[in-house]
PDB file of C-alpha atoms in Angstrom:
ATOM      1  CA  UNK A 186     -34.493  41.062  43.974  1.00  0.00           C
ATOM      2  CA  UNK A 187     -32.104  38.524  45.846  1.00  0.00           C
ATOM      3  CA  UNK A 188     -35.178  35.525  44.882  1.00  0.00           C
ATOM      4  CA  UNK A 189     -34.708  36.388  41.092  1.00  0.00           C
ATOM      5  CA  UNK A 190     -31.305  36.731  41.588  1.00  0.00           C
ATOM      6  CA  UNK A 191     -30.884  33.045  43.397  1.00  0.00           C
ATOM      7  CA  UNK A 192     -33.178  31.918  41.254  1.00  0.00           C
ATOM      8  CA  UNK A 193     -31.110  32.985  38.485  1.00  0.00           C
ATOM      9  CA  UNK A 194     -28.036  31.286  39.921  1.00  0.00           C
ATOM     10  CA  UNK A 195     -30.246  28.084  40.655  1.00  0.00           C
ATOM     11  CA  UNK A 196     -30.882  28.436  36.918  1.00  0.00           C
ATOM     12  CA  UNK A 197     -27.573  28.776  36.174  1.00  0.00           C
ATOM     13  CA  UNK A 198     -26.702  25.923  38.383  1.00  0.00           C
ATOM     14  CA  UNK A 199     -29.217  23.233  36.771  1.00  0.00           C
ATOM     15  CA  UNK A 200     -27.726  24.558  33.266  1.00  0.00           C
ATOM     16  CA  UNK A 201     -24.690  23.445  34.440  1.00  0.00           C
ATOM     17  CA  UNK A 202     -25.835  20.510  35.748  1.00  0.00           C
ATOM     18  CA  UNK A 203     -27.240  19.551  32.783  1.00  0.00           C
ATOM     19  CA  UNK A 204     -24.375  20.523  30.792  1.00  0.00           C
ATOM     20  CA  UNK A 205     -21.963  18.440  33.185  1.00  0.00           C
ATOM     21  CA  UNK A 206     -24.393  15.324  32.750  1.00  0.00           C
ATOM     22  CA  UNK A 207     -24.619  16.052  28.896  1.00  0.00           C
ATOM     23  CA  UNK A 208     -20.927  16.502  28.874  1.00  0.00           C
ATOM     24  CA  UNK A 209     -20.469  12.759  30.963  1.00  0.00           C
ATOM     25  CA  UNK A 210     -22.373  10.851  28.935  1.00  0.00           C
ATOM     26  CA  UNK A 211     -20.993  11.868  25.913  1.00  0.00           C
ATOM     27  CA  UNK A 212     -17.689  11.279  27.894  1.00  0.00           C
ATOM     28  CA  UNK A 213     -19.493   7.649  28.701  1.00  0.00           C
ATOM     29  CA  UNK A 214     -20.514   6.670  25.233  1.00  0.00           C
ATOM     30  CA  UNK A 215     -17.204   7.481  23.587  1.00  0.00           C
ATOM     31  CA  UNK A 216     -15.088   5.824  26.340  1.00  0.00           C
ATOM     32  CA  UNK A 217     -17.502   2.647  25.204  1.00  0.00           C
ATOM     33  CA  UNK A 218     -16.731   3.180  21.461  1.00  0.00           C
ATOM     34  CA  UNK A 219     -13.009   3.332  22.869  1.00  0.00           C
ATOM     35  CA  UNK A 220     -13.409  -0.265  24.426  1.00  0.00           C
ATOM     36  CA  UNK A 221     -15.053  -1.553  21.792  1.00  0.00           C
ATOM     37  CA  UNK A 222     -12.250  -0.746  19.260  1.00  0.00           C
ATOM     38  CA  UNK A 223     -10.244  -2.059  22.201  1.00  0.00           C
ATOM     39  CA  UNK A 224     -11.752  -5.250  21.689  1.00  0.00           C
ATOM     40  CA  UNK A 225     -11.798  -5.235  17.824  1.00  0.00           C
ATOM     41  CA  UNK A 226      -7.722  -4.891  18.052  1.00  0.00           C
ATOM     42  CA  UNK A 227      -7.500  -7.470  20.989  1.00  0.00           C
ATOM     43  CA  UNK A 228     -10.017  -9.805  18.528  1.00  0.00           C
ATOM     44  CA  UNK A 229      -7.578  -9.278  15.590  1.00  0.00           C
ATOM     45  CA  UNK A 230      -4.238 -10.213  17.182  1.00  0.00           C
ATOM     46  CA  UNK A 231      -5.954 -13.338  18.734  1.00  0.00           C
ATOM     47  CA  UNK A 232      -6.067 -14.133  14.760  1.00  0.00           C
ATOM     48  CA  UNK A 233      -2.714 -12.877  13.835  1.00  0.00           C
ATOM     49  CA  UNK A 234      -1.571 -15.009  16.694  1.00  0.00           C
ATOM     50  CA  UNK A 235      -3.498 -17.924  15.682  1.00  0.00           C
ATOM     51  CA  UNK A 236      -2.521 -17.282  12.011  1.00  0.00           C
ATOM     52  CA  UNK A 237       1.281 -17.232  13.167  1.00  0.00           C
ATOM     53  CA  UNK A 238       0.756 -20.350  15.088  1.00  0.00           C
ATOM     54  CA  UNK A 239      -0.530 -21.937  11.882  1.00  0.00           C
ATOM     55  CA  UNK A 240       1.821 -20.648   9.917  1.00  0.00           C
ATOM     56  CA  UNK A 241       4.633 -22.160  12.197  1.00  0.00           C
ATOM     57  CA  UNK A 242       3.057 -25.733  12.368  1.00  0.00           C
ATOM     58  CA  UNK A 243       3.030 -25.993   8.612  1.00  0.00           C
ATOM     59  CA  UNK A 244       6.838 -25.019   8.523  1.00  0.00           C
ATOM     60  CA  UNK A 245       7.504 -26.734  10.819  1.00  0.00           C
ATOM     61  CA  UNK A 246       5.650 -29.671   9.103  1.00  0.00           C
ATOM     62  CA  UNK A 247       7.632 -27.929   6.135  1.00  0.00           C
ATOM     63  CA  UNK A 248      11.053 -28.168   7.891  1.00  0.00           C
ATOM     64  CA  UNK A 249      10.137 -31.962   8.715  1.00  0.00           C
ATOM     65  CA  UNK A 250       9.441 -33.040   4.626  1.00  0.00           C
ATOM     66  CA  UNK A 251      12.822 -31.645   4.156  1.00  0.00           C
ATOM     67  CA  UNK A 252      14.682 -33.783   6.875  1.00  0.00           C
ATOM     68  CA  UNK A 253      13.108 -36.804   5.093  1.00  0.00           C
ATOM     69  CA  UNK A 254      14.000 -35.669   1.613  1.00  0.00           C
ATOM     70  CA  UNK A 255      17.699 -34.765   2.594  1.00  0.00           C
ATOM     71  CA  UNK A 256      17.650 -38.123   3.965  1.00  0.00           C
ATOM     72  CA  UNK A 257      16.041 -40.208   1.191  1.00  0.00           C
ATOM     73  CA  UNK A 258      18.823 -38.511  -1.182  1.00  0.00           C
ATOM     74  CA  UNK A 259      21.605 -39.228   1.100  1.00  0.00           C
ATOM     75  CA  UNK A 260      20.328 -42.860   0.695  1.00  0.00           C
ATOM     76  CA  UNK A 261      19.992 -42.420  -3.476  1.00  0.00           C
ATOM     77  CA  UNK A 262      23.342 -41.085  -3.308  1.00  0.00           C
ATOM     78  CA  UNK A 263      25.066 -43.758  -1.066  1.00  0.00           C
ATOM     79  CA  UNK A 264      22.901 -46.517  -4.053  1.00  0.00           C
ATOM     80  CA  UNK A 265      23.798 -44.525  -6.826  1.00  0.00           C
ATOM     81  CA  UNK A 266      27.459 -44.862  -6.008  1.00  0.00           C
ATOM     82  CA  UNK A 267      27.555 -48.174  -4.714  1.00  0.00           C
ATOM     83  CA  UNK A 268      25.890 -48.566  -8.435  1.00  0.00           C
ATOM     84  CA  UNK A 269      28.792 -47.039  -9.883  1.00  0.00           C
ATOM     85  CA  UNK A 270      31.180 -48.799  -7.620  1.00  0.00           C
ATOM     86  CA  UNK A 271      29.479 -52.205  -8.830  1.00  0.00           C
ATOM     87  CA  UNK A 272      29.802 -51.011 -12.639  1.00  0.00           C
ATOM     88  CA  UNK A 273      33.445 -49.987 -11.770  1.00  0.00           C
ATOM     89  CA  UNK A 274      34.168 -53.704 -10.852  1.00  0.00           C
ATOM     90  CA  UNK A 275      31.810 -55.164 -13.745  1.00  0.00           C
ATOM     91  CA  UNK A 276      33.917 -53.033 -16.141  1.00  0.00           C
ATOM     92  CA  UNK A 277      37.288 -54.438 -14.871  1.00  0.00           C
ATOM     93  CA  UNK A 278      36.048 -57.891 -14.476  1.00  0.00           C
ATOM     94  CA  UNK A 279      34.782 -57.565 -18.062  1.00  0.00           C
ATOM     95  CA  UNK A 280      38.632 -56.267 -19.249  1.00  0.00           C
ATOM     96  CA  UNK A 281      40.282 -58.866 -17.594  1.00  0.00           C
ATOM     97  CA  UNK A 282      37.866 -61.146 -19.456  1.00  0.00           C
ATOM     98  CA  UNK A 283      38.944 -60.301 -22.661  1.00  0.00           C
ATOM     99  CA  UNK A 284      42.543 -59.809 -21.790  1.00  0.00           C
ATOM    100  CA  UNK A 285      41.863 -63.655 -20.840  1.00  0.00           C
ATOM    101  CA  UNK A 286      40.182 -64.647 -23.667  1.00  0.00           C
ATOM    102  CA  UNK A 287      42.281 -62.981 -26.273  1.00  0.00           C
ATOM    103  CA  UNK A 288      45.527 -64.547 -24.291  1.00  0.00           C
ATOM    104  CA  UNK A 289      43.329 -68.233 -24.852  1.00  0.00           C
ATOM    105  CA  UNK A 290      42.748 -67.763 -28.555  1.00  0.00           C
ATOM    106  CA  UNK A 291      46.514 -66.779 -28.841  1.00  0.00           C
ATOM    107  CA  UNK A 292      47.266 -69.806 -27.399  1.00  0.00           C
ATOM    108  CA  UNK A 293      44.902 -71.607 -29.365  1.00  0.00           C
ATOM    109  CA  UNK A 294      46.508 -70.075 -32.752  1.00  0.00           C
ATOM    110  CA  UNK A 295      49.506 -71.379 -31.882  1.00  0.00           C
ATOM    111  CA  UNK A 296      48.893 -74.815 -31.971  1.00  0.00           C
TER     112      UNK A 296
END
């Protein structure tokens, strides 16, 4: 009776045994499907990163354009009114010209 009855615990034993291996590798294989998303995550923030770092080159680039446009209208502006400053003094130059001339044919008339 005590052989059946170790045998029955040796039985019981390997079940176990198995059951603990069976139980590991399933343990095993998830734990690898675990890393493997691991690695899919790490994979996609290396491109979010490298997406960001794009991203921030081409405003940077962005913020650049804009320095040389703010710059190229500060110099339009500073023309355009040295323009107007020129016309201002063409425009008086041009009165005082006709004051002039209309004071010579006055004098003319009179004599």
């Amino acid at each position: 009776m005590s052989k059946i009855t170790n045998e029955m615990i040796w039985q019981a034993i390997k079940e176990l045994a198995d059951q603990l291996k069976n139980h590991m590798e399933e343990t095993n294989r998830r734990f690898e499907q675990i890393d493997q998303r691991f690695e899919q995550i790490d994979q996609r923030f290396e491109q979010i990163d490298q997406q960001f770092e794009h991203t921030k080159q081409q405003l940077s680039e962005m913020n650049e354009r804009f320095d040389q446009f703010g710059q190229k209208i500060a110099q339009m502006d500073k023309q355009l009114t040295d323009v107007a400053n020129g016309q201002k003094i063409l425009v008086e130059e041009l009165f005082d010209n006709k004051k002039e001339i209309k004071r010579v044919k006055n004098v003319l008339n009179m004599y």
